[in-house]
XYZ file of C-alpha atoms in Angstrom:
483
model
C 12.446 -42.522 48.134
C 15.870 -43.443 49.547
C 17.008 -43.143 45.368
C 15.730 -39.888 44.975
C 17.745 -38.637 48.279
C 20.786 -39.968 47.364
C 20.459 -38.574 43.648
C 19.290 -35.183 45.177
C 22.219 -35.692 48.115
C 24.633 -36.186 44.238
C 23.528 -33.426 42.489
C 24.121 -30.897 45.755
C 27.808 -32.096 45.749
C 28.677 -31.729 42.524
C 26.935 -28.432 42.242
C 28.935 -27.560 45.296
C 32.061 -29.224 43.846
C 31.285 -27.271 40.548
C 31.211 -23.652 42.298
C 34.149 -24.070 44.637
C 36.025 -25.090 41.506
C 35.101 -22.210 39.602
C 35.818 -20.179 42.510
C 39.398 -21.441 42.439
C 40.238 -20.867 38.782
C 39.370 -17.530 39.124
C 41.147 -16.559 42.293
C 44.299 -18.243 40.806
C 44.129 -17.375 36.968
C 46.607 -15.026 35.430
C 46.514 -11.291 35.411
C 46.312 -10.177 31.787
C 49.960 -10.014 30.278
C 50.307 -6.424 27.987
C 51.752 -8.075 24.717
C 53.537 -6.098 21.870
C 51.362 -5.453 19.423
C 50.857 -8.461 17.244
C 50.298 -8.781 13.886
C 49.962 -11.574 11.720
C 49.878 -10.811 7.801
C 51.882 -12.055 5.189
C 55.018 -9.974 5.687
C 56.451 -8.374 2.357
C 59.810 -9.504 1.752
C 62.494 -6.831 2.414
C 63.564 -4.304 -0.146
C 67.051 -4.121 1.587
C 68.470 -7.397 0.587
C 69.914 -9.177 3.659
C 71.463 -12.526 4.066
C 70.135 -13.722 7.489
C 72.294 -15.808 9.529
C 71.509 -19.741 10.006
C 72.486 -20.437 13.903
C 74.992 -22.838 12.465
C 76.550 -19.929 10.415
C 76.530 -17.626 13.333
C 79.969 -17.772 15.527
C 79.863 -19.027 18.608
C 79.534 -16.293 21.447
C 82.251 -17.254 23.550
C 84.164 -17.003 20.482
C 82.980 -13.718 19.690
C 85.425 -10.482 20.439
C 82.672 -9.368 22.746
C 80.334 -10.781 25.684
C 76.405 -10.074 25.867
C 77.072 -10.146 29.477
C 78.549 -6.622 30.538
C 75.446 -5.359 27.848
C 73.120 -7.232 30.151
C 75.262 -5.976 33.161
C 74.838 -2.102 32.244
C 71.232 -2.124 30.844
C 69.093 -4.779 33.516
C 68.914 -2.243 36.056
C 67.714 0.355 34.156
C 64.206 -2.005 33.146
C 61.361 -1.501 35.057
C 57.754 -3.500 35.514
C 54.750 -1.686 35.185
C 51.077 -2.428 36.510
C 48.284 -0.799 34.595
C 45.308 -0.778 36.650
C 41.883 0.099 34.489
C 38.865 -0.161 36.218
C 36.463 -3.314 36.521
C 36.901 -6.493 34.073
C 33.579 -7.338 32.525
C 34.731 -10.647 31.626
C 35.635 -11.982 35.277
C 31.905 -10.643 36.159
C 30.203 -13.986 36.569
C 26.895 -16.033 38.871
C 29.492 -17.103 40.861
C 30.631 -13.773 42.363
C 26.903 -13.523 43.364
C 27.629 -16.857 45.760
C 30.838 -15.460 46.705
C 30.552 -11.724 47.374
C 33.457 -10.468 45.126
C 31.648 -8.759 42.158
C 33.711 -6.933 39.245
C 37.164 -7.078 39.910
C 39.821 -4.274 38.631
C 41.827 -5.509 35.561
C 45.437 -5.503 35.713
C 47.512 -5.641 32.246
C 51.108 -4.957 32.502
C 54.254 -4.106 30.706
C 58.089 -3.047 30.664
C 59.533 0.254 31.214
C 62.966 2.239 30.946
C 64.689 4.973 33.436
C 65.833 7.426 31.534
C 66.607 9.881 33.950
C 68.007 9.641 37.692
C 65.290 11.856 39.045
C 62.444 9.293 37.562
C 61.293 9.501 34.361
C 60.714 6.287 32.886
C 60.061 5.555 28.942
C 57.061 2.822 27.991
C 54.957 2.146 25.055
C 51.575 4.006 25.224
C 49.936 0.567 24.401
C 51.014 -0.425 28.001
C 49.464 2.456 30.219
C 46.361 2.593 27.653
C 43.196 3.368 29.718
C 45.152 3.436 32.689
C 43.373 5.098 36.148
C 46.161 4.390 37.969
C 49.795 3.386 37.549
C 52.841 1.431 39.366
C 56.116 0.944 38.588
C 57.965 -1.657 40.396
C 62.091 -1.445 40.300
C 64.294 -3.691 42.348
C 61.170 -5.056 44.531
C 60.426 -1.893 45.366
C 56.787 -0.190 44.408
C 56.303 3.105 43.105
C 52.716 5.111 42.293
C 53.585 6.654 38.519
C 52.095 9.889 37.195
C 51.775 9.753 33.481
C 53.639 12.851 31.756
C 52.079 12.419 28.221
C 51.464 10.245 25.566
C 52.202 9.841 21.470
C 49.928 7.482 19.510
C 51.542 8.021 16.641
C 54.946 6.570 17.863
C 53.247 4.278 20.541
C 55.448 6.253 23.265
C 54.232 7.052 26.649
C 56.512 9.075 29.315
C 56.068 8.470 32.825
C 57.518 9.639 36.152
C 57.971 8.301 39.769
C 59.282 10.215 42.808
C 62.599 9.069 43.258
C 66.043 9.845 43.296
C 69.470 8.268 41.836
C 67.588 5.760 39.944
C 69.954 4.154 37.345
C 69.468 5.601 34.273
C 70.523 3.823 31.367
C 72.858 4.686 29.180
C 71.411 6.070 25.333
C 73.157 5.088 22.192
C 71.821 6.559 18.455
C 69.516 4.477 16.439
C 71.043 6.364 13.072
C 74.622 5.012 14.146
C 73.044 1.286 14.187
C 73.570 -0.870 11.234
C 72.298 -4.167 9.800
C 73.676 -6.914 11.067
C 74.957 -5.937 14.526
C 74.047 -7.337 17.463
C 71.583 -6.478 20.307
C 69.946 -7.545 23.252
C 66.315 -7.421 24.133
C 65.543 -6.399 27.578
C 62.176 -6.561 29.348
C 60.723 -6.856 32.942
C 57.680 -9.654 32.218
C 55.791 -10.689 34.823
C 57.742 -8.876 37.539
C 60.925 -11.558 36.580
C 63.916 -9.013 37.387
C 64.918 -8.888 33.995
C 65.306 -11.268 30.972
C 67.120 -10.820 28.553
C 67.218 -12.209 24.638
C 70.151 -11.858 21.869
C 69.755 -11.727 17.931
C 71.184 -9.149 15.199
C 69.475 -6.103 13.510
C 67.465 -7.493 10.662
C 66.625 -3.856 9.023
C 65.428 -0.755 9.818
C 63.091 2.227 8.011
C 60.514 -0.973 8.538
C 56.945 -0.033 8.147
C 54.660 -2.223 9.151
C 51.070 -0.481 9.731
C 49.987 -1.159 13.296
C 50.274 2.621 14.893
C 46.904 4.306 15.093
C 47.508 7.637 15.835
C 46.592 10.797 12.948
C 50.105 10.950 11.871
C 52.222 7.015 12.334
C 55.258 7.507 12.403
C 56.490 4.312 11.440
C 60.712 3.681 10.860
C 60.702 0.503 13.120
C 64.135 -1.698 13.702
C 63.510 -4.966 13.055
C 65.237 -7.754 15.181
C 65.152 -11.456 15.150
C 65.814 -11.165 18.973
C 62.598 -12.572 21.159
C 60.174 -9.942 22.155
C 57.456 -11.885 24.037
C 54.477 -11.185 26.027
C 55.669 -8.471 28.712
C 58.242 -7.298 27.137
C 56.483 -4.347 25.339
C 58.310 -1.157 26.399
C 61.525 -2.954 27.331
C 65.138 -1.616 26.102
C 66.533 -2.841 22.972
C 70.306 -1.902 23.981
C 73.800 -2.284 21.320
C 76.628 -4.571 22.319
C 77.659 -1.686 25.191
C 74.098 -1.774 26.605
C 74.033 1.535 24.974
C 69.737 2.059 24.481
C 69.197 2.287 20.682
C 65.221 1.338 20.755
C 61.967 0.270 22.256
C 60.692 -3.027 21.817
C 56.864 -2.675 20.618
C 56.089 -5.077 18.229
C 56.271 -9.109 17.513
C 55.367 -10.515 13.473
C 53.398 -14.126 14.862
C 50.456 -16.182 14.222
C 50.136 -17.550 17.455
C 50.897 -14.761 19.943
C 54.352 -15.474 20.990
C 57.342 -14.222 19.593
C 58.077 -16.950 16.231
C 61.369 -14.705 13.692
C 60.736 -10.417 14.086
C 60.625 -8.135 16.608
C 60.388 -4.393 16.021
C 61.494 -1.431 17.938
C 60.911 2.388 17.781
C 64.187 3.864 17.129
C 65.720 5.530 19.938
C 66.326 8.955 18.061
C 63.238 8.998 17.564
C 61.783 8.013 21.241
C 63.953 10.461 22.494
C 62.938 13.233 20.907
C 59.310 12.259 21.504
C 59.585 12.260 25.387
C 61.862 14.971 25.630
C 58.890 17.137 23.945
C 56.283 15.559 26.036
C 58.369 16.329 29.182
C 59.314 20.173 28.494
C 56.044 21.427 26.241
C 53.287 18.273 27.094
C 52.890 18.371 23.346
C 55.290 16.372 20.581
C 56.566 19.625 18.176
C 55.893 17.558 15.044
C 57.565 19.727 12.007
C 54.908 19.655 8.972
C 56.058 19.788 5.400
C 52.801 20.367 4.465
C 52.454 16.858 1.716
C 51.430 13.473 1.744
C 53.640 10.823 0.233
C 53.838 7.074 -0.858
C 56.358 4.420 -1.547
C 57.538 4.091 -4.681
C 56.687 0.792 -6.152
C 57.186 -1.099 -9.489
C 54.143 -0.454 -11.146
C 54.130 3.126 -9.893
C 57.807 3.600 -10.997
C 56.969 1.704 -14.214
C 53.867 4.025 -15.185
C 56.011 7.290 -14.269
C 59.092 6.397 -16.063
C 60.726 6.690 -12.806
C 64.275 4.878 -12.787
C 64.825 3.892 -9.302
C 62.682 2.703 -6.065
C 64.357 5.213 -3.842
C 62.497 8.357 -2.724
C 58.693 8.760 -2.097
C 56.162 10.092 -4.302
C 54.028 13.405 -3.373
C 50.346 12.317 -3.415
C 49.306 15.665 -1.905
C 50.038 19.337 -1.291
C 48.455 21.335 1.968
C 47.019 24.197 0.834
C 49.173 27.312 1.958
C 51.398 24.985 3.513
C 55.562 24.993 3.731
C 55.701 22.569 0.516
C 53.319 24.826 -1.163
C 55.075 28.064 -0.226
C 58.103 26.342 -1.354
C 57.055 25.353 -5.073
C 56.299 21.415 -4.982
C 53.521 20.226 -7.003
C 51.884 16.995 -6.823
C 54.224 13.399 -8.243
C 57.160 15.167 -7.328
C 59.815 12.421 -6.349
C 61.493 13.691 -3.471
C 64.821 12.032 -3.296
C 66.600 13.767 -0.408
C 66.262 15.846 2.574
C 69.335 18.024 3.761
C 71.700 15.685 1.522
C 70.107 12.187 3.715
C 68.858 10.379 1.060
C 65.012 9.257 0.959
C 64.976 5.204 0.195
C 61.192 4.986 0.990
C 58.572 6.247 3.487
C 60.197 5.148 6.542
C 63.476 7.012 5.655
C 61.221 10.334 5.040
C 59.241 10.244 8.273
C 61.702 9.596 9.931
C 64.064 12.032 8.992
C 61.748 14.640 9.844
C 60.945 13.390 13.245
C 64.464 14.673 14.187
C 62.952 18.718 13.005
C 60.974 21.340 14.718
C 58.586 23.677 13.382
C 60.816 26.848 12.089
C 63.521 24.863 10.667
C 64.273 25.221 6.942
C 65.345 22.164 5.042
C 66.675 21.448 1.395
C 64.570 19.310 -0.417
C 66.139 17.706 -3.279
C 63.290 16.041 -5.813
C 62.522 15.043 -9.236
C 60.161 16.345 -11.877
C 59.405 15.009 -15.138
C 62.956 13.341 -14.769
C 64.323 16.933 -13.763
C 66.418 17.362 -10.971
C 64.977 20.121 -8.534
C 65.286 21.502 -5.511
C 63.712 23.790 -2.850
C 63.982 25.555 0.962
C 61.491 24.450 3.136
C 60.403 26.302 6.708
C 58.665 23.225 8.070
C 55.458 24.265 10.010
C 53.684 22.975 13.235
C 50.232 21.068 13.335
C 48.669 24.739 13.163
C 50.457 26.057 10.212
C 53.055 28.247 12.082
C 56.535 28.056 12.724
C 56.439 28.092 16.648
C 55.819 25.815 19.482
C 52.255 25.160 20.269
C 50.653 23.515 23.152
C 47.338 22.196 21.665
C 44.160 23.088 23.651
C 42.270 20.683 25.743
C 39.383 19.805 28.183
C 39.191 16.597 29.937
C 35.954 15.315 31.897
C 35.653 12.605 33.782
C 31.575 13.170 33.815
C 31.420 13.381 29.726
C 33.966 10.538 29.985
C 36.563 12.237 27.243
C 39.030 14.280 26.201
C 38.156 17.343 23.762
C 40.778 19.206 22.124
C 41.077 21.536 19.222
C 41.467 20.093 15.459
C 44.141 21.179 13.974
C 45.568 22.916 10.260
C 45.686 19.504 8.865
C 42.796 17.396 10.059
C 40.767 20.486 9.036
C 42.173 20.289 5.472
C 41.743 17.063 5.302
C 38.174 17.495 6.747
C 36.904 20.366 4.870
C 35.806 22.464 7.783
C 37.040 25.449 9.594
C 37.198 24.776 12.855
C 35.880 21.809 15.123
C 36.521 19.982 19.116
C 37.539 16.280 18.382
C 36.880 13.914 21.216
C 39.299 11.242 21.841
C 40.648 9.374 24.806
C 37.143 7.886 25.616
C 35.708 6.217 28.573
C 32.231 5.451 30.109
C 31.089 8.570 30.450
C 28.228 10.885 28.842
C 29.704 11.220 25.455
C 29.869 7.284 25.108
C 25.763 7.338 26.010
C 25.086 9.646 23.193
C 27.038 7.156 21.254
C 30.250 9.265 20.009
C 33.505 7.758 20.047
C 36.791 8.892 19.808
C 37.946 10.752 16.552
C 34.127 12.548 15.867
C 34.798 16.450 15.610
C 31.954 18.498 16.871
C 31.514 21.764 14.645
C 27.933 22.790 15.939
C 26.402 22.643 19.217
C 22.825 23.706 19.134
C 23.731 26.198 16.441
C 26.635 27.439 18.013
C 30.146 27.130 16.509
C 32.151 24.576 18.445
C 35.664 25.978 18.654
C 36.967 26.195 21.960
C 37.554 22.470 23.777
C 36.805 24.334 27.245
C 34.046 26.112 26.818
C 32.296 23.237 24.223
C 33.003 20.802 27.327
C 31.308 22.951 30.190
C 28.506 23.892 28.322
C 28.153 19.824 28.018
C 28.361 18.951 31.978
C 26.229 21.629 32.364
C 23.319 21.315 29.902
C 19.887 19.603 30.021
C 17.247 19.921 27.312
C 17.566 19.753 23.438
C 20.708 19.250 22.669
C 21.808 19.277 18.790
C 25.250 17.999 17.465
C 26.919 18.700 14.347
C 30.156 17.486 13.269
C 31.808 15.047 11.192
C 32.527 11.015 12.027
C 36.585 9.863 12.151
C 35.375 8.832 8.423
C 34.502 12.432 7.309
C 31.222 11.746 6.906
C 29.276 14.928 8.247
C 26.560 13.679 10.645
C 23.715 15.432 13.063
C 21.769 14.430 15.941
C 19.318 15.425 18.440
C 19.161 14.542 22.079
C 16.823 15.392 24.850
C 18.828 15.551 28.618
C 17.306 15.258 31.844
C-alpha cells in the first residue's frame, strides 16, 4: 500500500513538473520572425559573367577611399520594425491552455520597414504585413498603429503610413545608376535591434528568380552577397552614400539563414510602385499586350537566332497595343526606346518605369530582319488611361472580390467574371473557394460587378449556384443550400 502511494505521490509530480514546464516554454518561446522569402533550388549560374571577390582579394576597408560608416550613419534612422498581428495561432492551441486559462493566442510575425517620406509613409515587403488585422511600426522606441495604403504581389511591395511628423526620411538613390561590383550595405530592424547593418558588393542585377506570386511578377531583382537574414525582409539596401537603391526580399539558402545571395527589388522600381499605390490605390501597370521568354541555347539554336540577348514573343493579346502595332508571334524583341533587352528581367523591367498612354519604339527581329514598331502601351483594361480597379471587401464572406481584368479574361476565355482573392475565414472559405476562382454565374445571373455579386452573397439564403472558373482555368459549378 505504502508503494502504491509513493508511486501515485511520483507520477502527480512529474505530471505536475511536466505541465508547469510546458507552460514555461510557451510563455517564453519566440514570436515568429518574418524571413525573406527563401528558396532553395539549384541556382543557374549567371549569364553575366562576374568574377566574385575572395575576402582575401577584397581590400581592406580601412584602406578603402570610402567608410561604410557615414552610409550606416545616413540610412539607420530611416529603418523601421514592424509587428504584424494576424489573429489566433492554431499551433500554440494546446491541453495545456485548458489547465491554464490562456486559449489561442494572437500570432505575431514581424519585419523591417523604410520612411520614405517625413509625414509617414513607410515602404515594406507585402510578405511582411500578409494577413495582417492590425499593424505597428516601432521607430526609435517609440510605437506607432500603421494603416496599410496598398499592396503589389507582383513586386512583393506593401506601402504603409503612420501619423507622424518630421520622421527621417531616407535619402533615394537610382537602381539603373547601380553597377556590378559596387558596394552596399544591408539595413534591417530584426527583432526590434535598432538597426544592423551588413556589407558585400552587387553580384548582378535583371536576376529572376521565380518566387513572386502575384498575376503579373515582376521580377529584375539585385543580387547581393551582403547578409539578409531573418527580419530583415523589407529593410534598405542603401549605395556607399546611404543613398536607398533597393529592398531586401529575398535570401538563396538551404537552411534558412542567409549562406552567399541576397536579392532586392530595385528601387526604381519600388518607387514607382508606392508612389501609384499612394496617389491612385492601384499600380498603373503599362501592358504591351505579349507574353515573352528568355532566349536560351536550344531555343536560339532551333531559330537560327545569333545572340542570347532579347526575349522571344510567345504570345500576342488579341486587339492589344502589340497587335495594333504589327508584332506577330517569335518576334525577337531586342530593344525598347534604344535600352537594350538582354533577357526577361531587362524587359519587365523596363516597362515598369511606363504608364498606360505612353508610346514606345520597339526595335525586334524577324526571320533575321531587323524591324521596328510604335507602341501606345495599354492598362490592365485595354485603355490608355488610369484605372482604379473595382472592389468589394467582406469581412462576413471573408474576401476580397474585384473585377477580372482585359488580360486574365483573355487568358481565361470568358467575358467578364468577380475573382476572389485576399482570403480569410469567412463564408467563401466554407463553400470551399480560395483565392484566384472567378465567379461568372451566380444562380444564372452574370457575375460582373464585385459590389453587387458580394451583397447579394451576405445577403442570400437558399439555393445558391456558382459558376466560374478555378485559378487553373478549369471551368467548375456547384450548388449550395444556405440557412
Amino acid at each position: 500500500m505504502q508503494d502504491m502511494v509513493k508511486n501515485l505521490k511520483f507520477i502527480l509530480v512529474a505530471f505536475c513538473a511536466g505541465l508547469a514546464g510546458a507552460w514555461t516554454y510557451q510563455q517564453f518561446s519566440e514570436k515568429e520572425q518574418n524571413e525573406p522569402y527563401v528558396f532553395s533550388q539549384e541556382y543557374e549560374k549567371p549569364r553575366y559573367q562576374v568574377n566574385f571577390e575572395t575576402e582575401a582579394e577584397r581590400p581592406a576597408v580601412n584602406n578603402m577611399s570610402f567608410s561604410f560608416v557615414e552610409a550606416s550613419e545616413k540610412s539607420t534612422p530611416s529603418v523601421v520594425f514592424i509587428k504584424n498581428f494576424s489573429g489566433t495561432d492554431q499551433r500554440r492551441y494546446s491541453i495545456f491552455d485548458y489547465f491554464f486559462g490562456t486559449g489561442p493566442t494572437q500570432r505575431v510575425s514581424t519585419g523591417s520597414g523604410v520612411i520614405i517620406s517625413k509625414d509617414g509613409y513607410i515602404i515594406t515587403n507585402n510578405h511582411v504585413i500578409d494577413r495582417a488585422e492590425t499593424i505597428e511600426v516601432v521607430h526609435q522606441r517609440r510605437t506607432y498603429p500603421a494603416r496599410l495604403i496598398g499592396t503589389d504581389k507582383n513586386t512583393d511591395i506593401a506601402v504603409l503610413k503612420v501619423e507622424a511628423e518630421n520622421l527621417p526620411a531616407i535619402q533615394l538613390g537610382s537602381s539603373r545608376d547601380l553597377r556590378i561590383g559596387e558596394w552596399v550595405i544591408a539595413v534591417g530592424n530584426p527583432f526590434n535591434l535598432t538597426s544592423t547593418v551588413t556589407a558585400g558588393i552587387v553580384s548582378a542585377k535583371e536576376r529572376q528568380i521565380n518566387i513572386l506570386a502575384g498575376e503579373f511578377p515582376l521580377e529584375s531583382f539585385i543580387q547581393t552577397d551582403a547578409p539578409i537574414n531573418p527580419g530583415n525582409s523589407g529593410g534598405a539596401l542603401v549605395n556607399i552614400k546611404g543613398e536607398l537603391v533597393g529592398i531586401n526580399t529575398a535570401i538563396l539558402s538551404r537552411t534558412g539563414s542567409y549562406t552567399g545571395y541576397g536579392f532586392a527589388v530595385p528601387i526604381d522600381i519600388a518607387m514607382k510602385v508606392s508612389n501609384d499605390l499612394i496617389k491612385y490605390g492601384e499600380v498603373q501597370k503599362a501592358i504591351p499586350g505579349v507574353d515573352v521568354v528568355e532566349i536560351t541555347p536550344e531555343l536560339a539554336e532551333e531559330m537560327k537566332i545569333g545572340s542570347l540577348d532579347g526575349v522571344i514573343v510567345t504570345h500576342v493579346l488579341r486587339n492589344g497595343a502589340a497587335d495594333k502595332a504589327g508584332l506577330q508571334r517569335n518576334d525577337v524583341i531586342t530593344k525598347i526606346d534604344g535600352v537594350n533587352i538582354t533577357g526577361k528581367g531587362s524587359f519587365e523591367e523596363i516597362l515598369s518605369y511606363y504608364y498606360p498612354g505612353d508610346r514606345i519604339r520597339v526595335e525586334f527581329m524577324r526571320k533575321n530582319e531587323n524591324k521596328s514598331a510604335q507602341l501606345t502601351l495599354q492598362n490592365l483594361e485595354g485603355g490608355t488611361g488610369v484605372i482604379q480597379r473595382e472592389f468589394f471587401s467582406s469581412n462576413l464572406l471573408g474576401a476580397r472580390l474585384e473585377a477580372v481584368n482585359a488580360i486574365e479574361r483573355d487568358r481565361l476565355g470568358i467575358d467578364y467574371g468577380v475573382k476572389i482573392s485576399g482570403m480569410t475565414r469567412g463564408f467563401l472559405r466554407d463553400l470551399g473557394l480560395n483565392n484566384g476562382f472567378v465567379l461568372t454565374q451566380i444562380n444564372g445571373e452574370p457575375a460582373k460587378n464585385p459590389e453587387t455579386v458580394g451583397k447579394y452573397l451576405e445577403n442570400f439564403s437558399g439555393r445558391l449556384r456558382l459558376e466560374g472558373v478555378s485559378p487553373s482555368g478549369q471551368p467548375f459549378m456547384q450548388s449550395y443550400s444556405i440557412r
